[in-house]
PDB file of C-alpha atoms in Angstrom:
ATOM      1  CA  UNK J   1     -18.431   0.675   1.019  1.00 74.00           C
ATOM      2  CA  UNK J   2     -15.189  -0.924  -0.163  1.00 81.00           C
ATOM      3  CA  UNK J   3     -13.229  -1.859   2.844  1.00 88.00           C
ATOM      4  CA  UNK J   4     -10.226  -3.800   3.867  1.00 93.00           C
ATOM      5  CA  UNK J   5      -9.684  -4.927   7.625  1.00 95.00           C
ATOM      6  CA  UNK J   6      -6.721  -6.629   9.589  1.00 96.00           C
ATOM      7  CA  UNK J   7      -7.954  -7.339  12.984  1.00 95.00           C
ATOM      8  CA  UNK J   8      -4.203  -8.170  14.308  1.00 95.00           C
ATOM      9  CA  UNK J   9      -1.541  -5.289  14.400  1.00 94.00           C
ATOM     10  CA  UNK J  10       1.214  -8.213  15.479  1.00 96.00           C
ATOM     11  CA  UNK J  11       1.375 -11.763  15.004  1.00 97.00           C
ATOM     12  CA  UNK J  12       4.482 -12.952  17.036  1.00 97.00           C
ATOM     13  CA  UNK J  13       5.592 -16.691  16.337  1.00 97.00           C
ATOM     14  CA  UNK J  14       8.544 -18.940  17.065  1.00 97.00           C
ATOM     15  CA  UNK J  15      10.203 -20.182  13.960  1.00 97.00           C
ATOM     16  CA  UNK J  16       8.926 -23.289  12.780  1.00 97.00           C
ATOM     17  CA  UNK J  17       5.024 -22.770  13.617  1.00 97.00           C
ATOM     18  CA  UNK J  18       2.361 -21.937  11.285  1.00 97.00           C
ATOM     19  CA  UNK J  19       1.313 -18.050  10.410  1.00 97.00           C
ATOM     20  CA  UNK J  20      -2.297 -17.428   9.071  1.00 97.00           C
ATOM     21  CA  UNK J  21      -2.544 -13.378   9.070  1.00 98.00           C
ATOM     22  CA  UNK J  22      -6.007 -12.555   8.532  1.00 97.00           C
ATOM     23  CA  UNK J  23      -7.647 -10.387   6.587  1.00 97.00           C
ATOM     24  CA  UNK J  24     -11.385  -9.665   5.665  1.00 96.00           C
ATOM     25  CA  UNK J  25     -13.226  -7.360   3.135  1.00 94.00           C
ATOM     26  CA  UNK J  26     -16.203  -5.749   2.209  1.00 90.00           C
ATOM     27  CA  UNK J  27     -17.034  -5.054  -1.407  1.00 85.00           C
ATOM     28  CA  UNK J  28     -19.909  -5.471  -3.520  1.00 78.00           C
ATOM     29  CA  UNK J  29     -18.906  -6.942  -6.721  1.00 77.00           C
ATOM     30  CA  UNK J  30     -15.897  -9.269  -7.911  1.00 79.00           C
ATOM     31  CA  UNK J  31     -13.068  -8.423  -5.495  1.00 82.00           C
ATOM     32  CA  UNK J  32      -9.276  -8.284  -6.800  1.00 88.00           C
ATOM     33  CA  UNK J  33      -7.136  -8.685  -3.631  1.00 92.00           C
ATOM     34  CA  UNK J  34      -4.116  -8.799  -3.007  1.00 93.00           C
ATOM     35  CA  UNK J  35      -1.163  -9.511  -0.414  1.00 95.00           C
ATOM     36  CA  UNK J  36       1.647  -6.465  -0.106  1.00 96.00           C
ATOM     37  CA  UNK J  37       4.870  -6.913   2.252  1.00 96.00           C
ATOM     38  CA  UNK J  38       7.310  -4.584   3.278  1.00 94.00           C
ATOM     39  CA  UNK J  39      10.158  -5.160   4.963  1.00 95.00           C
ATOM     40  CA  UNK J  40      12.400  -3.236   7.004  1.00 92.00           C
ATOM     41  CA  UNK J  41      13.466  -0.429   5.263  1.00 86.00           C
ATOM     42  CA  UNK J  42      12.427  -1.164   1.680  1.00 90.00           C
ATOM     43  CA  UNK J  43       9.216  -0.452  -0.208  1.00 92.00           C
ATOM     44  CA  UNK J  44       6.344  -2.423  -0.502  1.00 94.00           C
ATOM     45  CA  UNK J  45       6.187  -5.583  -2.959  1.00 94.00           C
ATOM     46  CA  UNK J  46       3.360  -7.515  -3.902  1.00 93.00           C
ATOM     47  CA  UNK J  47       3.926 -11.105  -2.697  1.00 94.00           C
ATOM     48  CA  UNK J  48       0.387 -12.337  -4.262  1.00 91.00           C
ATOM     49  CA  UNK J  49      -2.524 -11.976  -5.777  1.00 88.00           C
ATOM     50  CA  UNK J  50      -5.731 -14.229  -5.413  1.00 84.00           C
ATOM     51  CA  UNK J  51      -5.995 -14.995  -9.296  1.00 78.00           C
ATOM     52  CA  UNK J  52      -2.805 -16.462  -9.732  1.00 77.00           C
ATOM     53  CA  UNK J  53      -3.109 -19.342  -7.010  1.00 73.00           C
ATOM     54  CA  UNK J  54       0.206 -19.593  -6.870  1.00 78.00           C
ATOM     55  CA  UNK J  55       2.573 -20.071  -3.508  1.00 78.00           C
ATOM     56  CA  UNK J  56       5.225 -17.141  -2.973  1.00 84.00           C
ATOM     57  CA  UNK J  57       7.950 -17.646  -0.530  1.00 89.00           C
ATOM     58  CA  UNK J  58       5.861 -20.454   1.149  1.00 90.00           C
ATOM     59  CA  UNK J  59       3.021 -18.417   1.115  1.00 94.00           C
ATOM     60  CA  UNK J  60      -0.938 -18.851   0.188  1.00 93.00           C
ATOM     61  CA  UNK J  61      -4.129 -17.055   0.471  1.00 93.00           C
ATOM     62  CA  UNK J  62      -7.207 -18.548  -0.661  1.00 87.00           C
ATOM     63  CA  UNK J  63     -10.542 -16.175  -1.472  1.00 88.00           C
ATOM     64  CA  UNK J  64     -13.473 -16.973   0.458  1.00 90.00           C
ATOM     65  CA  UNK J  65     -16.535 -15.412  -0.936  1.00 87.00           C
ATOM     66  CA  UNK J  66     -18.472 -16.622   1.584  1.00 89.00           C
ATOM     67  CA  UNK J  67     -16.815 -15.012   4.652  1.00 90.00           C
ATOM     68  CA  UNK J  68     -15.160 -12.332   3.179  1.00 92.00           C
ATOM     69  CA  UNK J  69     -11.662 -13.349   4.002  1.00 94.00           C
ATOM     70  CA  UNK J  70      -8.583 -13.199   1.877  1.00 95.00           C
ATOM     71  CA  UNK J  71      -6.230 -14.687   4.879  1.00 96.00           C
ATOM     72  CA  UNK J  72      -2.428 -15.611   4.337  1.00 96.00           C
ATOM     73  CA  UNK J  73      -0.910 -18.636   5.356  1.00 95.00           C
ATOM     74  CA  UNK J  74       2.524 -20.218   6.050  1.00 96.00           C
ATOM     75  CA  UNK J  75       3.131 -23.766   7.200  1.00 96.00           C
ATOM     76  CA  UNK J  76       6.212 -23.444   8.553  1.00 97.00           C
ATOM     77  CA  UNK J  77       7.661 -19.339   9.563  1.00 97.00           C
ATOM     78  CA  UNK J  78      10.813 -18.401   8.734  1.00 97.00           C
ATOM     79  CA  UNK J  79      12.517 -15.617  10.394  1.00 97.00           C
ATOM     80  CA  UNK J  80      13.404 -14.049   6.687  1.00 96.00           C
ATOM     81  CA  UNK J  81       9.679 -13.633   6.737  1.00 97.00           C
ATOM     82  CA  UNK J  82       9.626 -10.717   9.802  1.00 98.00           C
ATOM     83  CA  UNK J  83       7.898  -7.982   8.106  1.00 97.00           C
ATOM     84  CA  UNK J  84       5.082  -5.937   7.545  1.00 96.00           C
ATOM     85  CA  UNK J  85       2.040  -7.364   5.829  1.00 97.00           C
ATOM     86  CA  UNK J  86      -0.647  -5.556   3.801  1.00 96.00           C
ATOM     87  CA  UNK J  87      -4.204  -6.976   2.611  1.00 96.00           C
ATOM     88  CA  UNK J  88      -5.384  -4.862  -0.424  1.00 94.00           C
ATOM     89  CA  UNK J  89      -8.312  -4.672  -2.296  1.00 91.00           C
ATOM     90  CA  UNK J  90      -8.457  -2.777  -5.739  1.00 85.00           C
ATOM     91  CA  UNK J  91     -11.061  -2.143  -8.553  1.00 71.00           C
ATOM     92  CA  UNK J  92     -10.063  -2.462 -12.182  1.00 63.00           C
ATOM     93  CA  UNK J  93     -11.425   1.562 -11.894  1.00 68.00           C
ATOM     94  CA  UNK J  94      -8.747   2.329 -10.359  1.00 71.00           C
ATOM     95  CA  UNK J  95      -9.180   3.332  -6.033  1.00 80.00           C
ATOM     96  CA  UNK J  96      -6.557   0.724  -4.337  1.00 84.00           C
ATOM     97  CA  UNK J  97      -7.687   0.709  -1.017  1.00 89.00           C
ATOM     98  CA  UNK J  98      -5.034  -1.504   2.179  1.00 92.00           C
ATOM     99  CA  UNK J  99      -6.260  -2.731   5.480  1.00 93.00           C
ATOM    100  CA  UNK J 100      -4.509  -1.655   8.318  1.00 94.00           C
ATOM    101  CA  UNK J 101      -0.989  -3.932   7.973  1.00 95.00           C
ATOM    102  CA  UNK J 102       0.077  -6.602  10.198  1.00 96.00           C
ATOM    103  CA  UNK J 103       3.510  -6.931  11.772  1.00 96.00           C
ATOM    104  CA  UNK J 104       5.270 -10.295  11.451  1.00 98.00           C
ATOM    105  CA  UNK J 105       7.681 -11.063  13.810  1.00 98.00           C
ATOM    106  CA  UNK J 106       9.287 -14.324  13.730  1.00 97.00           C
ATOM    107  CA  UNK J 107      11.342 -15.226  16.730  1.00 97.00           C
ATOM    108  CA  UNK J 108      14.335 -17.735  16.496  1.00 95.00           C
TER     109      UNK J 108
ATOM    110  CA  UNK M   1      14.936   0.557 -14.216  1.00 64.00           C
ATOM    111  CA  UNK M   2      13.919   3.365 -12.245  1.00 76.00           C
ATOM    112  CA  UNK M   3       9.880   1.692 -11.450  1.00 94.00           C
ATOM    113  CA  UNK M   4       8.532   4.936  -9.035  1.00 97.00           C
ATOM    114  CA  UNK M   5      10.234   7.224  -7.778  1.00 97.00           C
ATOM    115  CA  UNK M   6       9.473  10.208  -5.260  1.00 97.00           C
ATOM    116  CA  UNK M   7      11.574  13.411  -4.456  1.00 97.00           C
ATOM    117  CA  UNK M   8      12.393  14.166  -1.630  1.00 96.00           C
ATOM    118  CA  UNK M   9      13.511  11.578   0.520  1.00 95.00           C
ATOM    119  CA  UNK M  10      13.272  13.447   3.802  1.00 96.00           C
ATOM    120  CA  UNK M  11      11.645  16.701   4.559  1.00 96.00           C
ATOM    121  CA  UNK M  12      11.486  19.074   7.752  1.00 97.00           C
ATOM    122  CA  UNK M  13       8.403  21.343   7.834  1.00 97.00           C
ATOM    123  CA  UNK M  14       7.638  24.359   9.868  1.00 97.00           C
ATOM    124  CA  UNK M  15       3.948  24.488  10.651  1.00 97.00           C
ATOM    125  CA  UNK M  16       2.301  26.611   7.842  1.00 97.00           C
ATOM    126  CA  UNK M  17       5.054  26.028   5.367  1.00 97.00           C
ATOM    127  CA  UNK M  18       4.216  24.464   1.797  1.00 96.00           C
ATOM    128  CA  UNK M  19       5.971  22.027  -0.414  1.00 96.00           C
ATOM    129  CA  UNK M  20       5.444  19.776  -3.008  1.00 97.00           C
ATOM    130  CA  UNK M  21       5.818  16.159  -3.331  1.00 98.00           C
ATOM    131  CA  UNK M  22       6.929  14.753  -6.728  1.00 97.00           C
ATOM    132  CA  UNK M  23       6.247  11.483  -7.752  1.00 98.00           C
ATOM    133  CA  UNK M  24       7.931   9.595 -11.341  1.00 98.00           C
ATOM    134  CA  UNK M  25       7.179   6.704 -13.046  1.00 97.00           C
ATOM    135  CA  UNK M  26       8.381   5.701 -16.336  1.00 96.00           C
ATOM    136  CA  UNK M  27       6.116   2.266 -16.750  1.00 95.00           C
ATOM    137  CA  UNK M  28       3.625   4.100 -18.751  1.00 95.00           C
ATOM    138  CA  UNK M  29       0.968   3.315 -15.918  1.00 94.00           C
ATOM    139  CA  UNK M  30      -2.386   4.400 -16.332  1.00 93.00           C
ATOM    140  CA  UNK M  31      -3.109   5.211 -12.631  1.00 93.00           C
ATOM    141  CA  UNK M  32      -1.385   6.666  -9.568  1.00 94.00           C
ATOM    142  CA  UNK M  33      -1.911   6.874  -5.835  1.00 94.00           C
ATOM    143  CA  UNK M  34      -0.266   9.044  -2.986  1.00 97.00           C
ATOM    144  CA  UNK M  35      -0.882   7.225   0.459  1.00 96.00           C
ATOM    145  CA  UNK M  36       0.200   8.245   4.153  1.00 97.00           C
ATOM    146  CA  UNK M  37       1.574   5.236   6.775  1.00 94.00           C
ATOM    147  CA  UNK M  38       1.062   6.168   9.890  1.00 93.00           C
ATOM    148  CA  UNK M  39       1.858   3.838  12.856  1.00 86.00           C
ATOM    149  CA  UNK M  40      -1.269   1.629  13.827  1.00 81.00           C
ATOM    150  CA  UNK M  41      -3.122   2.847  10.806  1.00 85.00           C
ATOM    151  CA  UNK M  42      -1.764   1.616   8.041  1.00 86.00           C
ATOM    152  CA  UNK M  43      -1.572   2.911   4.697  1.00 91.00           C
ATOM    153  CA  UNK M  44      -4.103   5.418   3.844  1.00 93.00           C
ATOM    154  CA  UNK M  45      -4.953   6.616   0.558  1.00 93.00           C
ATOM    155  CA  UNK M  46      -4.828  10.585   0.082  1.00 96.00           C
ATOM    156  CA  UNK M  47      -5.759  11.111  -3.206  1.00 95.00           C
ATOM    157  CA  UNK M  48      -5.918   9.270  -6.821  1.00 93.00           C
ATOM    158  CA  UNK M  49      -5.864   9.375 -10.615  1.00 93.00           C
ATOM    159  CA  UNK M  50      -6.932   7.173 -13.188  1.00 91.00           C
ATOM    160  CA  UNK M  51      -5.097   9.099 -16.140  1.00 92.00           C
ATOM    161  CA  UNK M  52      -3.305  12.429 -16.866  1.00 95.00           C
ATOM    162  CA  UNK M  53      -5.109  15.398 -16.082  1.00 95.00           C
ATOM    163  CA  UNK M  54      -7.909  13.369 -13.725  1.00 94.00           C
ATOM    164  CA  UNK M  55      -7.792  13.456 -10.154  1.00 95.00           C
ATOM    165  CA  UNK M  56     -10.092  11.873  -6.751  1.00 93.00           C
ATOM    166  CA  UNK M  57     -10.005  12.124  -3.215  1.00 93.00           C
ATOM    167  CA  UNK M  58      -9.527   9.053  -1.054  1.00 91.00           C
ATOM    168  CA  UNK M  59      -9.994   8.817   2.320  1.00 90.00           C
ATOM    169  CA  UNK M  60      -8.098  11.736   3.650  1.00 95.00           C
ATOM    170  CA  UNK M  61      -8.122  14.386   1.318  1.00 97.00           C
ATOM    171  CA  UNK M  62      -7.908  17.192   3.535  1.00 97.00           C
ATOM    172  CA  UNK M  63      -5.208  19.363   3.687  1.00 96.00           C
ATOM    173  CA  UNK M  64      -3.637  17.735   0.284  1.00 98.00           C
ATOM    174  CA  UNK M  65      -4.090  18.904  -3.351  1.00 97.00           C
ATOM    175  CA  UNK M  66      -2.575  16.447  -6.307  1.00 98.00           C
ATOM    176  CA  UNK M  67      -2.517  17.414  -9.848  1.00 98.00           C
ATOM    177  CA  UNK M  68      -1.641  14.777 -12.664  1.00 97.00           C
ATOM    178  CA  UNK M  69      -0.625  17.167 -15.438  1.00 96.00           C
ATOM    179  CA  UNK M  70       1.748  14.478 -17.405  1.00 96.00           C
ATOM    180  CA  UNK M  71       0.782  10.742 -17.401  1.00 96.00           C
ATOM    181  CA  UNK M  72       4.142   9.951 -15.835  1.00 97.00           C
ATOM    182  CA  UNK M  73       3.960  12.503 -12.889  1.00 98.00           C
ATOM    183  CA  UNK M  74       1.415  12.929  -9.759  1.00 98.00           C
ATOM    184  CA  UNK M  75       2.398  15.625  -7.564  1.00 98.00           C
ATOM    185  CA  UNK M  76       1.081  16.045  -4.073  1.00 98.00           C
ATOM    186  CA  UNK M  77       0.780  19.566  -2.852  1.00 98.00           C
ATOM    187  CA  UNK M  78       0.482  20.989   1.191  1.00 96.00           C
ATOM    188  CA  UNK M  79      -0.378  24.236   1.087  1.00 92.00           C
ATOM    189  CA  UNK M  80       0.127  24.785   5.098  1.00 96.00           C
ATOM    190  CA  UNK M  81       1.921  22.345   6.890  1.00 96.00           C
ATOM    191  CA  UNK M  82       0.664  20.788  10.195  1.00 97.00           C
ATOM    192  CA  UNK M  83       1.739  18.210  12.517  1.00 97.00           C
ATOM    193  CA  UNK M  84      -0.843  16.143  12.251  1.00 96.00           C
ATOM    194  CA  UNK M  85       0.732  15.737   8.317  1.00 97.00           C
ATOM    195  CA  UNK M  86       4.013  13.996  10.035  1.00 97.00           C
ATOM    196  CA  UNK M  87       3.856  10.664   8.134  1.00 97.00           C
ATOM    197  CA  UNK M  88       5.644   8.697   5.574  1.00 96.00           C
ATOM    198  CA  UNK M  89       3.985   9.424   2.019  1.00 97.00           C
ATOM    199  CA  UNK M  90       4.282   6.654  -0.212  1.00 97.00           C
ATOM    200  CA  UNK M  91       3.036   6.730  -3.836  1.00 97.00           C
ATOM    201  CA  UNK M  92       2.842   3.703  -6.414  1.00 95.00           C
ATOM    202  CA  UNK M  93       1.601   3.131  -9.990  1.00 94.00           C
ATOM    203  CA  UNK M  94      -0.903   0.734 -11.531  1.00 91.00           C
ATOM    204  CA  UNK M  95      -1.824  -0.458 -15.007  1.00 88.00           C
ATOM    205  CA  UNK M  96      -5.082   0.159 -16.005  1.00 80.00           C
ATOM    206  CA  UNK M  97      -7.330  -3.636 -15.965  1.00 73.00           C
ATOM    207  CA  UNK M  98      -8.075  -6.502 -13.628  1.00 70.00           C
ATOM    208  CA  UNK M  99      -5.876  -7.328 -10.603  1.00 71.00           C
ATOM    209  CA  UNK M 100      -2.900  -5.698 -11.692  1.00 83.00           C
ATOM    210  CA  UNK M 101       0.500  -5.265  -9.428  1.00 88.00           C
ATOM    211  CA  UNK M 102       1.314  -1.871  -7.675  1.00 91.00           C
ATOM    212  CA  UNK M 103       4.801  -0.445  -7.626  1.00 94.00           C
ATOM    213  CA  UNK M 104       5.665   1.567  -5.194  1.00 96.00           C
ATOM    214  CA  UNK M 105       8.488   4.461  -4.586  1.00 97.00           C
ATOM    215  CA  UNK M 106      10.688   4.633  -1.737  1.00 95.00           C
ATOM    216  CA  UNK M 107       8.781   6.752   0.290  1.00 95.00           C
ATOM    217  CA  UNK M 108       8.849  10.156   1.633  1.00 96.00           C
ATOM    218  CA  UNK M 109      10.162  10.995   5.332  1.00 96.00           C
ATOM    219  CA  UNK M 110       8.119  14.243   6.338  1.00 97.00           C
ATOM    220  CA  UNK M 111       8.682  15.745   9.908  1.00 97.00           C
ATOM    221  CA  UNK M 112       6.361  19.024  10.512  1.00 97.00           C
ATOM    222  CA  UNK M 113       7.531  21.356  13.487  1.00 97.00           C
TER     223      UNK M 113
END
């Protein structure tokens, strides 16, 4: 079954400390996954996706086959970066399936 | 550039009442999704479609119909309103192919009394 789970509801952190929101799958095939954000009162925007290794507002998520995970990172948080956060997992088939969301909360 | 967008914003139900729940997109996307965010749950999906005229059930159908008559609009449908259907309904549009973005509207507010 194509799954998507985020085992933390909230990550709180002081500004200035690393963030790693996790995020784990199960599919059987070539996942396409992705990382969604919402903030307050606005709709949800992608912030990555894992084929385009690239870094979005600080951000990265590398895809490990091996475990499953899709996790984001952040070196340093910001408290711009208080939000909801949504692992998804999609099939070029169509079926777009999000884990459970984490709230960010960055404290000054 | 409009992207999606869903009508209404905001919604008070009485239990048993219907309404309909429009979603637009002008992207030309090949698929469309209506989801429900609840509080601790996340973003659910309700119901799908891959093109016009095609629909599929997520993972909680019940109580929901869709139908995808025009490429650019998926309408989601409660035929009798419960409570347990209090929820913020989001939809969002894809392109067809591999590890495309999803665009989402502004959501939809709906209270049922």
């Amino acid at each position: 079954a194509q799954r998507v789970t985020q085992p933390e509801k909230l990550l709180s952190v002081f500004k200035g400390a690393p963030v790693e929101l996790k995020c784990n799958y199960s599919y059987s095939g070539s996942p396409e996954l992705f990382w969604y954000v919402q903030y307050s009162r606005q709709r949800l925007q992608l912030l990555l996706r894992h084929i385009s290794r690239e870094s979005i507002k600080g951000f990265t998520a590398d895809l490990n086959k091996g475990e499953t995970s899709f996790h984001l990172k952040k070196p340093f948080a910001q408290e711009e970066d208080s939000a909801m956060y949504y692992c998804a997992l999609n099939r070029s088939t169509g079926k777009l399936i999000f884990g459970q969301g984490t709230t960010l909360q960055v404290k000054p | 550039n409009a992207g999606v967008t869903q009508t209404p914003k905001f919604r008070v139900l009485k239990t048993g009442q219907s309404m309909t729940l429009l979603c637009a997109q002008d992207m030309n996307h090949e698929y469309m999704y209506w989801y429900r965010q609840d509080p601790g749950m996340g973003l659910r999906l309700i119901h799908y479609s891959v093109g016009e005229g095609t629909t599929a059930k997520g993972e909680v159908p019940d109580g929901y119909n869709v139908s995808r008559l025009k490429k650019q609009n998926f309408l989601l449908g409660l035929e009798s309103a419960a409570p347990s259907q209090t929820s913020v309904y989001f939809c969002a549009s894809t392109r067809a192919g591999w590890a495309t973005e999803a665009f989402f509207g502004q959501g939809t507010r709906l209270t049922v009394v």
